[in-house]
Amino acid sequence: MSELDELARRRGFFFQANEAYGGVSGFYTYGPEGAALKRNVEETWRDRFVTREGNMEIDAPTVTPEPVFVASGHLDGFDDMLVECAECGDSHRADHVVEDNTDIEDAETYPTGKVEDIIAEHDLACPSCGAPLAGQSVDEFNLMFETSIGPGSGQPGYLRPETAQGMFTEFPRLKEYARNQLPFGAAQIGAGYRNEISPRNALVRAREFTMAELEYFVDPEGEGPDLSRVEDVELPLYPAGAQEADGEEYLHLTPREALDEGVVGDEWVAYFLARSKAWFERVGVDMERFRFRQHLPGELAHYASDCWDAEGEVDGDWIELEGVASRTDYDLSKHSEHADDTFTVFKQYDEPKTVERATVDPDMSYLGPEFGGDAGAVADALEALAARDRSAFDGDEVTVEVDGDEVTVPTEKTGFSVEEVTESGRHIVPHVVEPAFGVGRAVYTVLAHNYDTDEVEGETRDVLRLPAEVSPTTVGVFPLMDKDGLGDTARDLAADLREAGLSVTYDDSGNIGRRYRRQDEVGTPYCVTVDYESLEDGTVTLRDRDTTDQVRVDADDLGDVLRSLRDGDREFAEL
Ligand code: GAP
């Protein structure tokens, strides 16, 4: 167990769930400190990506019926490479076995057959028992947890592997709430589930984890973001080209420069990279150990045309904390094809335009006998195809997909025609730019980057230098001793500070030095001591975690002082 995992468990940040029953890999419980830290991290995310951007937040179910994932492509393509050991039966991510034991860094982008060959050529062994893996097949393994909705055989469903689909399937309503105006964003913070082949590094690769995702719907021909709002942000960029050339040099560019130099291809992506960097810095990720790495072409998810991962370095490994992906119109187009609703937005022209429109008027006396109950669906599919791709009607036959099956119709029976019409606007499928964060990975990295050991008064101390805004507890309140009324005064003070909306812990056990150490170790930025002087003049000692400096503050002002320190409106040195 790493030092961090040990601290996390001992001090109640996170630990393996259900240990009383032996525990299952990939599931973690956040303890009191961790749950508070995670909640604060989520609140800052909500503040940045929902409130300050003027976006909407939703809360969709985590159990999702199968057709959604047929449409989204997850049922077919949300796979990792699995290799099983013939000797001990353990399962492993085949690409990780390759990456951990060879110079190859992007095995994830290779086809399974090639990974099989590499395992054999390098004589790679099972990480659990050391038996050779050569000759074992490498298979695609779908990461979704399957379930059955309702009694009996039920309806097949899956625990969502991303919150994103909630925003896509509800798009027909969300666009109404946005008054059909692009761009707009819909966000969600909630659980995602992936049946990871080999969960590892605690919160880093879990089977249930919290995601914070923003789906930003834009008109691909519309205006971009106001980049002047992020003009001062310098992005540490590691483009695909530099990775392929085996370079480790990062470009340091503003969003505008990155766009002008063609390093980042999309204005919204550049904008959200800048917003993301500022957020990571705010919650305590060390900017010296942070970068944006572009996906290599073979690494892209099935829905993405480009993606930049925010990565943080921990113990020599780069952890993916967020992906900022261009999902183009992939998702909304797929749901348009599969669902009974409209996933477009009507875009009004400045002036009405005369345009050519392709339509169909299918011969139902042919479709009816030929396709029976599916005839209506075939007609709808023909109409959608005419609007999308009129060249599909150039030949003698037209092929469309209905309920996952391809059907062919003679073109003469489709009533296809192109006519001139005057339009006041047109329906467009918005494109999506998606900043998708793993909250657990952010929490883990923040803990790793802020865990420090230093020396105070000749003694070694462990200290978590968390930003005050996300610290689980803002202030520890101690009486010098629990006698002569000091304890009662301190307890009253703690109650008053809680009433004032601060997160407070009260501690009267052990000597003051030990109490300070306990709070330092869980990241409490400030501690207050009530002493005999407090009884006389109403002042208390306020101590800063990072410098261990102390000042005397009037107890009546303490709530305001602590709030302003926590919110970054004031520095401790100014007191
Ligand atoms: N909707 C886009 C999407 O799901 P992703 O890169 O697969 O993209 C988003 O996931 C983020 O979720 C990742 O950047 C990572 O921080 C986090 N994540 C993914 N798998 C995870 C796992 N098994 N355990 C913890 N966090 C994970």
Coordinates of C-alpha atoms and ligand atoms in Angstrom, one line a residue:
M1 CA 0.0 0.0 0.0
S2 CA 1.4 3.4 -0.9
E3 CA 2.0 6.1 1.7
L4 CA -0.9 8.0 0.3
D5 CA -3.3 5.0 0.4
E6 CA -2.2 4.3 4.0
L7 CA -2.9 7.9 5.0
A8 CA -6.2 7.9 3.1
R9 CA -7.3 4.8 5.0
R10 CA -6.0 5.8 8.4
R11 CA -7.4 9.3 8.3
G12 CA -10.7 8.5 6.6
F13 CA -10.3 9.8 3.1
F14 CA -11.0 6.5 1.2
F15 CA -10.7 2.8 1.7
Q16 CA -11.8 -0.4 0.0
A17 CA -15.5 -0.9 0.3
N18 CA -17.1 -3.9 2.1
E19 CA -13.9 -5.1 3.7
A20 CA -15.9 -6.9 6.3
Y21 CA -17.0 -9.2 3.5
G22 CA -13.5 -9.4 1.9
G23 CA -14.0 -6.4 -0.4
V24 CA -14.1 -6.4 -4.1
S25 CA -11.5 -4.7 -6.3
G26 CA -12.4 -1.4 -7.8
F27 CA -15.0 -0.3 -5.2
Y28 CA -14.1 2.4 -2.7
T29 CA -15.9 4.2 0.2
Y30 CA -15.0 7.8 0.9
G31 CA -14.7 8.2 4.6
P32 CA -15.7 11.4 6.4
E33 CA -12.6 13.5 5.3
G34 CA -12.8 12.1 1.7
A35 CA -16.5 12.6 1.3
A36 CA -16.1 16.2 2.4
L37 CA -13.1 16.8 0.2
K38 CA -14.9 15.2 -2.8
R39 CA -18.0 17.3 -2.2
N40 CA -16.0 20.5 -2.1
V41 CA -14.2 19.5 -5.3
E42 CA -17.5 18.9 -6.9
E43 CA -18.9 22.2 -5.7
T44 CA -16.0 24.1 -7.3
W45 CA -16.6 22.2 -10.5
R46 CA -20.3 23.1 -10.4
D47 CA -19.3 26.7 -9.7
R48 CA -16.9 26.8 -12.7
F49 CA -18.6 24.7 -15.3
V50 CA -22.3 25.2 -14.5
T51 CA -22.9 28.5 -12.6
R52 CA -20.2 30.7 -14.1
E53 CA -20.7 29.4 -17.6
G54 CA -24.5 29.8 -17.4
N55 CA -25.1 26.1 -18.2
M56 CA -27.8 23.8 -16.9
E57 CA -27.3 20.8 -14.6
I58 CA -29.4 17.6 -14.8
D59 CA -29.6 14.4 -12.8
A60 CA -30.4 11.4 -14.9
P61 CA -30.8 7.7 -13.9
T62 CA -27.8 5.5 -13.8
V63 CA -29.6 2.4 -15.1
T64 CA -30.2 2.9 -18.8
P65 CA -32.1 0.7 -21.3
E66 CA -30.2 -1.2 -23.9
P67 CA -31.4 0.7 -27.0
V68 CA -29.6 3.8 -25.8
F69 CA -26.2 2.0 -25.9
V70 CA -27.0 0.4 -29.2
A71 CA -27.5 3.9 -30.6
S72 CA -24.5 5.4 -28.8
G73 CA -22.2 2.6 -30.0
H74 CA -21.2 1.5 -26.5
L75 CA -22.7 -2.0 -26.9
D76 CA -20.5 -2.6 -29.9
G77 CA -17.4 -0.6 -29.1
F78 CA -16.9 0.1 -25.5
D79 CA -14.3 -2.6 -25.0
D80 CA -10.9 -3.2 -23.5
M81 CA -8.4 -6.0 -24.4
L82 CA -8.6 -9.0 -22.1
V83 CA -6.0 -11.7 -21.7
E84 CA -6.5 -14.5 -19.2
C85 CA -3.8 -16.6 -17.5
A86 CA -4.2 -20.3 -18.2
E87 CA -2.3 -21.1 -15.0
C88 CA -3.9 -19.0 -12.3
G89 CA -7.0 -17.8 -14.2
D90 CA -6.4 -14.1 -13.4
S91 CA -7.6 -11.6 -16.0
H92 CA -5.4 -8.7 -17.2
R93 CA -5.6 -5.7 -19.5
A94 CA -3.5 -7.1 -22.4
D95 CA -2.5 -3.6 -23.5
H96 CA -1.3 -2.8 -20.0
V97 CA 0.7 -6.1 -19.8
V98 CA 2.5 -4.9 -23.0
E99 CA 3.0 -1.3 -21.9
D100 CA 4.2 -2.3 -18.5
N101 CA 6.8 -4.7 -19.8
T102 CA 8.0 -3.3 -23.2
D103 CA 9.0 0.1 -24.6
I104 CA 5.6 0.3 -26.3
E105 CA 3.5 3.1 -24.8
D106 CA 0.3 2.9 -27.0
A107 CA -0.6 -0.7 -27.1
E108 CA -4.3 0.4 -26.5
T109 CA -4.3 1.6 -30.1
Y110 CA -3.2 -1.8 -31.6
P111 CA -5.6 -4.5 -32.9
T112 CA -6.0 -7.5 -30.6
G113 CA -4.1 -9.8 -33.0
K114 CA -1.0 -7.6 -32.9
V115 CA -1.1 -7.5 -29.1
E116 CA -1.3 -11.3 -29.0
D117 CA 1.8 -11.4 -31.2
I118 CA 3.7 -8.9 -29.1
I119 CA 2.9 -10.9 -25.9
A120 CA 4.3 -14.0 -27.6
E121 CA 7.4 -12.3 -29.2
H122 CA 8.4 -10.7 -25.8
D123 CA 7.5 -13.8 -23.9
L124 CA 5.4 -11.7 -21.5
A125 CA 4.2 -13.3 -18.2
C126 CA 1.1 -13.2 -16.1
P127 CA 1.6 -10.3 -13.6
S128 CA -0.1 -12.4 -10.9
C129 CA 1.7 -15.8 -11.1
G130 CA 4.5 -15.3 -13.6
A131 CA 3.3 -18.0 -16.0
P132 CA 3.8 -17.3 -19.7
L133 CA 0.9 -15.6 -21.5
A134 CA 2.1 -16.6 -25.0
G135 CA -0.5 -18.4 -26.9
Q136 CA -3.4 -17.0 -24.9
S137 CA -6.0 -15.3 -26.9
V138 CA -6.5 -11.5 -26.5
D139 CA -10.2 -10.6 -26.7
E140 CA -12.4 -7.6 -26.7
F141 CA -14.2 -7.3 -23.4
N142 CA -17.2 -4.9 -23.1
L143 CA -16.9 -2.8 -20.0
M144 CA -20.5 -2.2 -19.3
F145 CA -22.3 -3.8 -16.3
E146 CA -25.4 -5.5 -17.6
T147 CA -28.6 -5.7 -15.6
S148 CA -32.2 -6.7 -16.1
I149 CA -34.9 -4.2 -15.6
G150 CA -38.1 -5.5 -14.0
P151 CA -39.0 -9.0 -12.9
G152 CA -38.6 -12.3 -14.9
S153 CA -36.3 -12.0 -17.8
G154 CA -36.9 -8.2 -17.7
Q155 CA -35.7 -5.7 -20.2
P156 CA -31.9 -5.6 -20.7
G157 CA -30.3 -2.5 -19.3
Y158 CA -26.8 -1.3 -18.3
L159 CA -25.3 0.8 -15.6
R160 CA -24.2 3.9 -17.5
P161 CA -20.5 3.9 -18.3
E162 CA -20.6 7.7 -18.8
T163 CA -23.1 10.4 -17.6
A164 CA -23.0 11.9 -21.1
Q165 CA -25.7 9.8 -22.6
G166 CA -28.2 11.3 -20.1
M167 CA -27.6 14.7 -21.7
F168 CA -27.9 13.3 -25.2
T169 CA -31.1 11.3 -24.7
E170 CA -32.8 14.3 -23.0
F171 CA -31.6 16.7 -25.6
P172 CA -35.1 17.2 -27.2
R173 CA -36.2 18.6 -23.8
L174 CA -33.0 20.4 -22.9
K175 CA -33.1 22.4 -26.2
E176 CA -36.6 23.6 -25.3
Y177 CA -35.3 24.8 -21.9
A178 CA -32.5 26.6 -23.8
R179 CA -35.2 28.2 -26.0
N180 CA -33.7 26.5 -29.0
Q181 CA -30.7 28.8 -28.9
L182 CA -27.2 27.5 -29.5
P183 CA -24.7 27.3 -27.9
F184 CA -25.8 25.9 -24.6
G185 CA -24.4 23.4 -22.1
A186 CA -25.8 20.6 -20.0
A187 CA -23.8 19.1 -17.2
Q188 CA -24.1 16.3 -14.7
I189 CA -22.1 15.1 -11.7
G190 CA -22.8 11.4 -10.9
A191 CA -21.7 7.8 -10.8
G192 CA -20.3 6.0 -13.9
Y193 CA -19.7 2.3 -13.9
R194 CA -17.1 0.3 -15.8
N195 CA -16.4 -3.4 -15.3
E196 CA -12.6 -2.7 -15.4
I197 CA -10.6 -5.9 -16.2
S198 CA -7.9 -5.0 -13.7
P199 CA -8.8 -2.1 -11.4
R200 CA -5.7 -0.5 -9.9
N201 CA -4.3 2.5 -8.0
A202 CA -7.3 2.9 -5.8
L203 CA -9.5 5.7 -7.0
V204 CA -7.5 5.9 -10.3
R205 CA -9.0 2.9 -12.0
A206 CA -12.2 1.9 -10.1
R207 CA -15.3 0.1 -11.2
E208 CA -17.7 2.7 -9.8
F209 CA -16.5 6.3 -9.9
T210 CA -17.9 9.8 -10.0
M211 CA -17.8 11.7 -13.2
A212 CA -18.4 15.4 -13.8
E213 CA -19.3 16.0 -17.5
L214 CA -20.3 19.0 -19.5
E215 CA -21.9 18.5 -22.9
Y216 CA -21.6 21.8 -24.8
F217 CA -23.9 22.0 -27.8
V218 CA -22.7 24.3 -30.5
D219 CA -23.6 25.4 -34.1
P220 CA -20.6 24.2 -36.1
E221 CA -21.0 27.3 -38.3
G222 CA -21.8 29.6 -35.4
E223 CA -19.7 32.0 -33.4
G224 CA -17.0 30.6 -31.2
P225 CA -16.3 31.4 -27.5
D226 CA -15.1 34.7 -26.2
L227 CA -11.4 33.9 -26.0
S228 CA -10.5 37.2 -24.4
R229 CA -11.8 35.7 -21.2
V230 CA -9.0 33.1 -21.2
E231 CA -6.3 35.1 -23.0
D232 CA -3.9 35.0 -20.1
V233 CA -4.0 31.2 -19.6
E234 CA -1.0 29.3 -20.8
L235 CA -1.7 25.8 -21.8
P236 CA 1.0 23.1 -21.5
L237 CA 0.3 21.1 -24.6
Y238 CA 1.7 17.8 -25.7
P239 CA 0.4 17.3 -29.3
A240 CA 0.1 13.9 -31.0
G241 CA 2.9 14.8 -33.4
A242 CA 5.4 15.4 -30.6
Q243 CA 4.4 12.1 -29.0
E244 CA 4.9 10.2 -32.3
A245 CA 8.3 11.8 -32.6
D246 CA 9.1 10.6 -29.1
G247 CA 9.6 14.1 -27.9
E248 CA 8.7 15.2 -24.3
E249 CA 8.8 18.9 -25.1
Y250 CA 5.5 20.7 -24.3
L251 CA 4.3 23.7 -26.1
H252 CA 3.2 26.6 -23.8
L253 CA 0.6 28.5 -25.7
T254 CA -2.4 30.6 -25.0
P255 CA -5.7 29.3 -26.5
R256 CA -5.5 31.9 -29.3
E257 CA -1.9 31.0 -30.1
A258 CA -2.7 27.3 -30.0
L259 CA -5.5 27.9 -32.5
D260 CA -3.5 30.2 -34.8
E261 CA -0.6 27.7 -34.9
G262 CA -3.0 24.9 -35.7
V263 CA -2.1 22.9 -32.6
V264 CA -5.7 22.9 -31.3
G265 CA -8.3 22.6 -34.1
D266 CA -11.4 23.8 -32.4
E267 CA -12.1 27.1 -30.6
W268 CA -14.4 25.6 -28.0
V269 CA -11.9 22.9 -27.2
A270 CA -9.2 25.6 -26.7
Y271 CA -11.6 27.5 -24.5
F272 CA -12.4 24.5 -22.3
L273 CA -8.8 23.5 -22.0
A274 CA -8.2 26.9 -20.5
R275 CA -11.1 26.8 -18.2
S276 CA -10.1 23.2 -17.1
K277 CA -6.5 24.3 -16.3
A278 CA -7.7 27.1 -14.1
W279 CA -10.1 24.7 -12.3
F280 CA -7.4 22.1 -11.7
E281 CA -5.1 24.8 -10.3
R282 CA -7.9 26.0 -8.1
V283 CA -8.5 22.6 -6.5
G284 CA -4.8 22.1 -5.8
V285 CA -3.3 20.2 -8.8
D286 CA 0.4 21.1 -9.1
M287 CA 0.8 23.0 -12.4
E288 CA 4.4 21.7 -12.6
R289 CA 3.0 18.2 -12.9
F290 CA 0.2 18.9 -15.2
R291 CA -0.2 18.8 -19.0
F292 CA -2.7 18.4 -21.8
R293 CA -1.9 15.4 -24.0
Q294 CA -3.6 15.0 -27.4
H295 CA -5.0 11.5 -28.2
L296 CA -3.1 9.6 -30.8
P297 CA -5.4 8.7 -33.8
G298 CA -5.8 5.0 -32.8
E299 CA -6.6 6.0 -29.2
L300 CA -9.7 8.1 -29.9
A301 CA -13.0 6.8 -28.6
H302 CA -15.5 5.7 -31.2
Y303 CA -17.4 9.0 -30.9
A304 CA -14.5 11.5 -30.9
S305 CA -12.8 13.3 -33.8
D306 CA -10.2 14.8 -31.5
C307 CA -9.5 14.7 -27.7
W308 CA -7.0 16.3 -25.3
D309 CA -6.5 14.7 -21.9
A310 CA -5.7 16.7 -18.9
E311 CA -3.0 14.6 -17.1
G312 CA -1.4 14.9 -13.7
E313 CA 1.8 13.2 -12.7
V314 CA 1.8 10.9 -9.7
D315 CA 4.7 8.7 -8.7
G316 CA 6.2 8.9 -12.2
D317 CA 2.9 8.0 -14.0
W318 CA 0.7 10.4 -15.9
I319 CA -2.9 10.0 -14.8
E320 CA -5.7 11.0 -17.1
L321 CA -7.9 13.4 -15.2
E322 CA -10.2 14.7 -17.9
G323 CA -10.8 14.4 -21.6
V324 CA -11.8 17.4 -23.7
A325 CA -13.3 15.8 -26.7
S326 CA -14.8 16.9 -30.0
R327 CA -17.8 14.5 -30.3
T328 CA -19.0 16.3 -33.5
D329 CA -22.6 15.4 -34.3
Y330 CA -22.0 11.8 -33.6
D331 CA -24.2 11.3 -30.6
L332 CA -27.2 13.4 -31.6
S333 CA -27.1 11.9 -35.1
K334 CA -27.1 8.4 -33.8
H335 CA -30.0 9.1 -31.4
S336 CA -31.9 10.8 -34.3
E337 CA -31.5 7.5 -36.2
H338 CA -32.5 5.2 -33.4
A339 CA -35.0 7.2 -31.3
D340 CA -38.5 8.6 -31.9
D341 CA -37.6 12.2 -31.3
T342 CA -35.9 15.2 -32.8
F343 CA -32.3 15.9 -32.0
T344 CA -32.0 19.0 -34.1
V345 CA -32.3 22.7 -33.5
F346 CA -34.0 25.1 -35.8
K347 CA -31.6 27.7 -37.0
Q348 CA -33.4 30.8 -38.3
Y349 CA -31.8 32.6 -41.3
D350 CA -31.4 36.4 -41.3
E351 CA -33.3 36.5 -44.6
P352 CA -35.5 33.7 -46.1
K353 CA -33.6 31.6 -48.6
T354 CA -34.7 29.6 -51.7
V355 CA -33.0 26.2 -51.5
E356 CA -33.3 22.8 -53.0
R357 CA -34.9 20.2 -50.8
A358 CA -34.8 16.5 -51.3
T359 CA -38.0 14.6 -50.2
V360 CA -39.6 11.2 -50.6
D361 CA -43.2 10.1 -51.1
P362 CA -42.9 6.4 -50.7
D363 CA -45.3 4.1 -52.5
M364 CA -47.0 2.5 -49.5
S365 CA -48.8 0.0 -51.7
Y366 CA -45.3 -1.4 -52.2
L367 CA -43.8 -0.9 -48.7
G368 CA -46.9 -2.3 -46.9
P369 CA -46.9 -5.8 -48.4
E370 CA -43.1 -5.8 -48.5
F371 CA -42.3 -4.7 -44.9
G372 CA -45.5 -5.3 -43.0
G373 CA -45.5 -3.5 -39.6
D374 CA -42.1 -1.9 -40.4
A375 CA -43.4 -0.1 -43.5
G376 CA -43.8 3.2 -41.6
A377 CA -40.3 2.9 -40.1
V378 CA -38.9 2.3 -43.6
A379 CA -40.7 5.4 -44.9
D380 CA -39.3 7.5 -42.0
A381 CA -35.8 6.1 -42.6
L382 CA -36.0 7.0 -46.3
E383 CA -37.1 10.5 -45.5
A384 CA -34.2 11.0 -43.0
L385 CA -31.8 9.6 -45.6
A386 CA -33.1 12.0 -48.3
A387 CA -32.5 14.9 -46.0
R388 CA -29.0 13.7 -45.1
D389 CA -27.6 12.2 -48.3
R390 CA -29.5 12.7 -51.5
S391 CA -26.7 10.9 -53.5
A392 CA -27.9 7.7 -51.8
F393 CA -30.9 7.8 -54.3
D394 CA -28.6 7.9 -57.4
G395 CA -28.8 4.2 -58.0
D396 CA -31.6 1.7 -58.7
E397 CA -31.9 0.8 -55.1
V398 CA -31.7 2.5 -51.7
T399 CA -30.5 0.9 -48.5
V400 CA -31.7 2.1 -45.1
E401 CA -31.3 0.7 -41.5
V402 CA -34.4 -0.1 -39.6
D403 CA -34.1 -1.5 -36.0
G404 CA -30.5 -2.5 -36.7
D405 CA -31.4 -4.4 -40.0
E406 CA -30.5 -3.2 -43.4
V407 CA -33.4 -3.1 -45.9
T408 CA -33.4 -2.3 -49.6
V409 CA -36.1 -0.4 -51.5
P410 CA -36.2 0.1 -55.4
T411 CA -35.5 3.9 -55.8
E412 CA -38.6 4.2 -58.1
K413 CA -40.8 3.2 -55.1
T414 CA -39.4 5.9 -52.9
G415 CA -41.0 8.9 -54.7
F416 CA -37.7 10.7 -54.3
S417 CA -37.6 14.2 -55.7
V418 CA -35.7 17.5 -55.3
E419 CA -37.7 20.7 -55.2
E420 CA -37.1 24.4 -54.7
V421 CA -38.5 25.8 -51.5
T422 CA -38.2 29.1 -49.6
E423 CA -37.0 28.5 -46.1
S424 CA -36.9 30.8 -43.1
G425 CA -34.3 28.5 -41.5
R426 CA -33.1 24.9 -41.3
H427 CA -32.8 22.2 -38.8
I428 CA -29.2 21.5 -37.8
V429 CA -27.7 18.8 -35.7
P430 CA -25.5 20.6 -33.1
H431 CA -22.0 19.5 -32.5
V432 CA -20.8 18.6 -29.0
V433 CA -17.6 19.6 -27.2
E434 CA -17.3 17.6 -24.0
P435 CA -15.0 18.3 -21.0
A436 CA -15.4 15.0 -19.0
F437 CA -13.7 14.8 -15.6
G438 CA -13.1 11.9 -13.2
V439 CA -13.8 13.3 -9.8
G440 CA -12.0 10.5 -7.9
R441 CA -8.9 10.9 -10.0
A442 CA -8.9 14.6 -9.3
V443 CA -9.3 13.9 -5.6
Y444 CA -6.5 11.3 -5.7
T445 CA -4.1 13.7 -7.6
V446 CA -4.9 16.6 -5.3
L447 CA -4.1 14.4 -2.3
A448 CA -0.9 13.2 -3.9
H449 CA 0.2 16.7 -5.0
N450 CA -0.4 18.3 -1.6
Y451 CA 0.9 15.6 0.7
D452 CA 4.1 16.9 2.2
T453 CA 6.5 16.2 5.1
D454 CA 8.3 19.1 6.7
E455 CA 9.8 19.9 10.1
V456 CA 8.2 22.1 12.8
E457 CA 10.0 22.9 16.0
G458 CA 12.4 20.1 15.4
E459 CA 9.7 17.5 14.8
T460 CA 8.7 15.9 11.5
R461 CA 5.1 16.5 10.5
D462 CA 2.9 15.2 7.7
V463 CA 0.9 17.9 6.2
L464 CA -1.7 18.1 3.5
R465 CA -1.4 21.6 1.9
L466 CA -5.0 21.5 0.4
P467 CA -6.4 24.8 -0.8
A468 CA -8.7 26.1 1.9
E469 CA -11.7 26.1 -0.4
V470 CA -11.7 22.3 -0.8
S471 CA -10.3 21.3 2.6
P472 CA -12.7 18.9 4.4
T473 CA -12.6 21.1 7.5
T474 CA -11.9 24.8 7.5
V475 CA -11.0 25.3 11.1
G476 CA -10.1 23.2 14.2
V477 CA -11.2 24.7 17.5
F478 CA -9.2 23.8 20.6
P479 CA -9.4 24.8 24.2
L480 CA -5.9 25.1 25.7
M481 CA -7.3 22.7 28.4
D482 CA -10.8 21.5 29.2
K483 CA -11.0 23.3 32.5
D484 CA -11.6 26.8 34.0
G485 CA -14.3 27.4 31.4
L486 CA -11.9 27.1 28.5
G487 CA -13.6 24.0 27.2
D488 CA -17.1 25.6 27.4
T489 CA -15.9 28.8 25.6
A490 CA -14.3 26.8 22.9
R491 CA -17.4 24.6 22.4
D492 CA -19.6 27.7 22.2
L493 CA -17.2 29.2 19.6
A494 CA -17.2 26.0 17.5
A495 CA -21.0 26.0 17.6
D496 CA -21.1 29.7 16.5
L497 CA -18.7 29.1 13.7
R498 CA -20.8 26.1 12.5
E499 CA -23.9 28.3 12.6
A500 CA -22.0 30.8 10.4
G501 CA -21.7 28.0 7.8
L502 CA -18.1 26.9 8.4
S503 CA -16.9 23.4 8.6
V504 CA -15.5 23.0 12.1
T505 CA -13.9 20.3 14.2
Y506 CA -13.6 20.5 17.9
D507 CA -10.7 18.7 19.7
D508 CA -9.7 18.8 23.3
S509 CA -7.7 15.5 23.5
G510 CA -3.9 15.4 23.8
N511 CA -1.5 18.3 23.9
I512 CA -2.0 21.3 21.5
G513 CA 1.0 20.2 19.4
R514 CA -0.6 16.8 18.8
R515 CA -3.9 18.4 17.9
Y516 CA -2.3 20.7 15.4
R517 CA -0.5 17.7 13.8
R518 CA -3.9 15.8 13.5
Q519 CA -5.4 18.8 11.6
D520 CA -2.3 19.3 9.5
E521 CA -2.5 15.7 8.4
V522 CA -6.1 16.1 7.1
G523 CA -5.4 19.4 5.5
T524 CA -7.3 21.8 7.9
P525 CA -6.0 25.2 6.9
Y526 CA -6.6 27.0 10.2
C527 CA -6.8 26.2 13.9
V528 CA -8.0 28.4 16.7
T529 CA -7.0 28.0 20.3
V530 CA -9.0 29.4 23.3
D531 CA -6.7 30.2 26.2
Y532 CA -6.7 32.2 29.4
E533 CA -6.3 35.5 27.5
S534 CA -9.4 34.7 25.6
L535 CA -11.4 34.7 28.8
E536 CA -10.1 38.1 29.6
D537 CA -10.2 40.0 26.3
G538 CA -12.3 37.8 23.9
T539 CA -9.4 37.2 21.5
V540 CA -8.2 33.7 20.3
T541 CA -5.1 32.5 18.6
L542 CA -5.5 31.8 14.9
R543 CA -2.8 29.5 13.4
D544 CA -2.0 29.0 9.7
R545 CA -1.3 25.4 8.6
D546 CA 1.2 26.1 6.0
T547 CA 3.5 28.7 7.7
T548 CA 2.4 27.7 11.3
D549 CA 2.3 31.5 11.9
Q550 CA -0.1 32.7 14.6
V551 CA -2.1 35.9 15.1
R552 CA -4.6 37.0 17.7
V553 CA -8.1 37.7 16.4
D554 CA -11.2 38.9 18.1
A555 CA -13.5 35.9 18.5
D556 CA -16.5 38.0 17.4
D557 CA -14.7 38.6 14.0
L558 CA -13.6 35.0 13.5
G559 CA -16.5 33.9 11.3
D560 CA -15.9 36.7 8.8
V561 CA -12.1 36.3 8.9
L562 CA -12.3 32.6 8.2
R563 CA -14.8 32.9 5.4
S564 CA -12.7 35.5 3.7
L565 CA -9.5 33.4 4.1
R566 CA -11.4 30.3 2.8
D567 CA -12.8 32.1 -0.2
G568 CA -9.5 33.6 -1.1
D569 CA -10.6 37.2 -0.5
R570 CA -7.8 37.7 2.0
E571 CA -4.3 36.3 2.8
F572 CA -3.3 35.1 6.3
A573 CA -0.3 37.4 6.1
E574 CA -2.6 40.4 5.8
L575 CA -4.2 39.7 9.3
Ligands
GAP1 N1 -18.1 10.9 -21.6 C1 -16.6 10.8 -21.9 C2 -15.9 9.8 -21.2 O1 -16.6 9.0 -20.5 P1 -13.6 9.0 -20.5 O2 -12.2 9.5 -20.8 O3 -13.8 7.6 -20.8 O4 -14.6 9.9 -21.3 C3 -13.9 10.5 -18.4 O5 -13.9 9.2 -19.0 C4 -13.0 10.6 -17.2 O6 -13.5 9.6 -16.2 C5 -11.5 10.2 -17.5 O7 -10.8 11.3 -17.9 C6 -11.1 9.8 -16.1 O8 -10.7 10.9 -15.3 C7 -12.4 9.2 -15.5 N2 -12.3 7.7 -15.5 C8 -12.5 6.9 -16.6 N3 -12.4 5.6 -16.2 C9 -12.2 5.6 -14.9 C10 -12.1 4.6 -13.9 N4 -12.2 3.3 -14.2 N5 -11.9 4.9 -12.6 C11 -11.8 6.2 -12.2 N6 -12.0 7.2 -13.1 C12 -12.2 6.9 -14.4

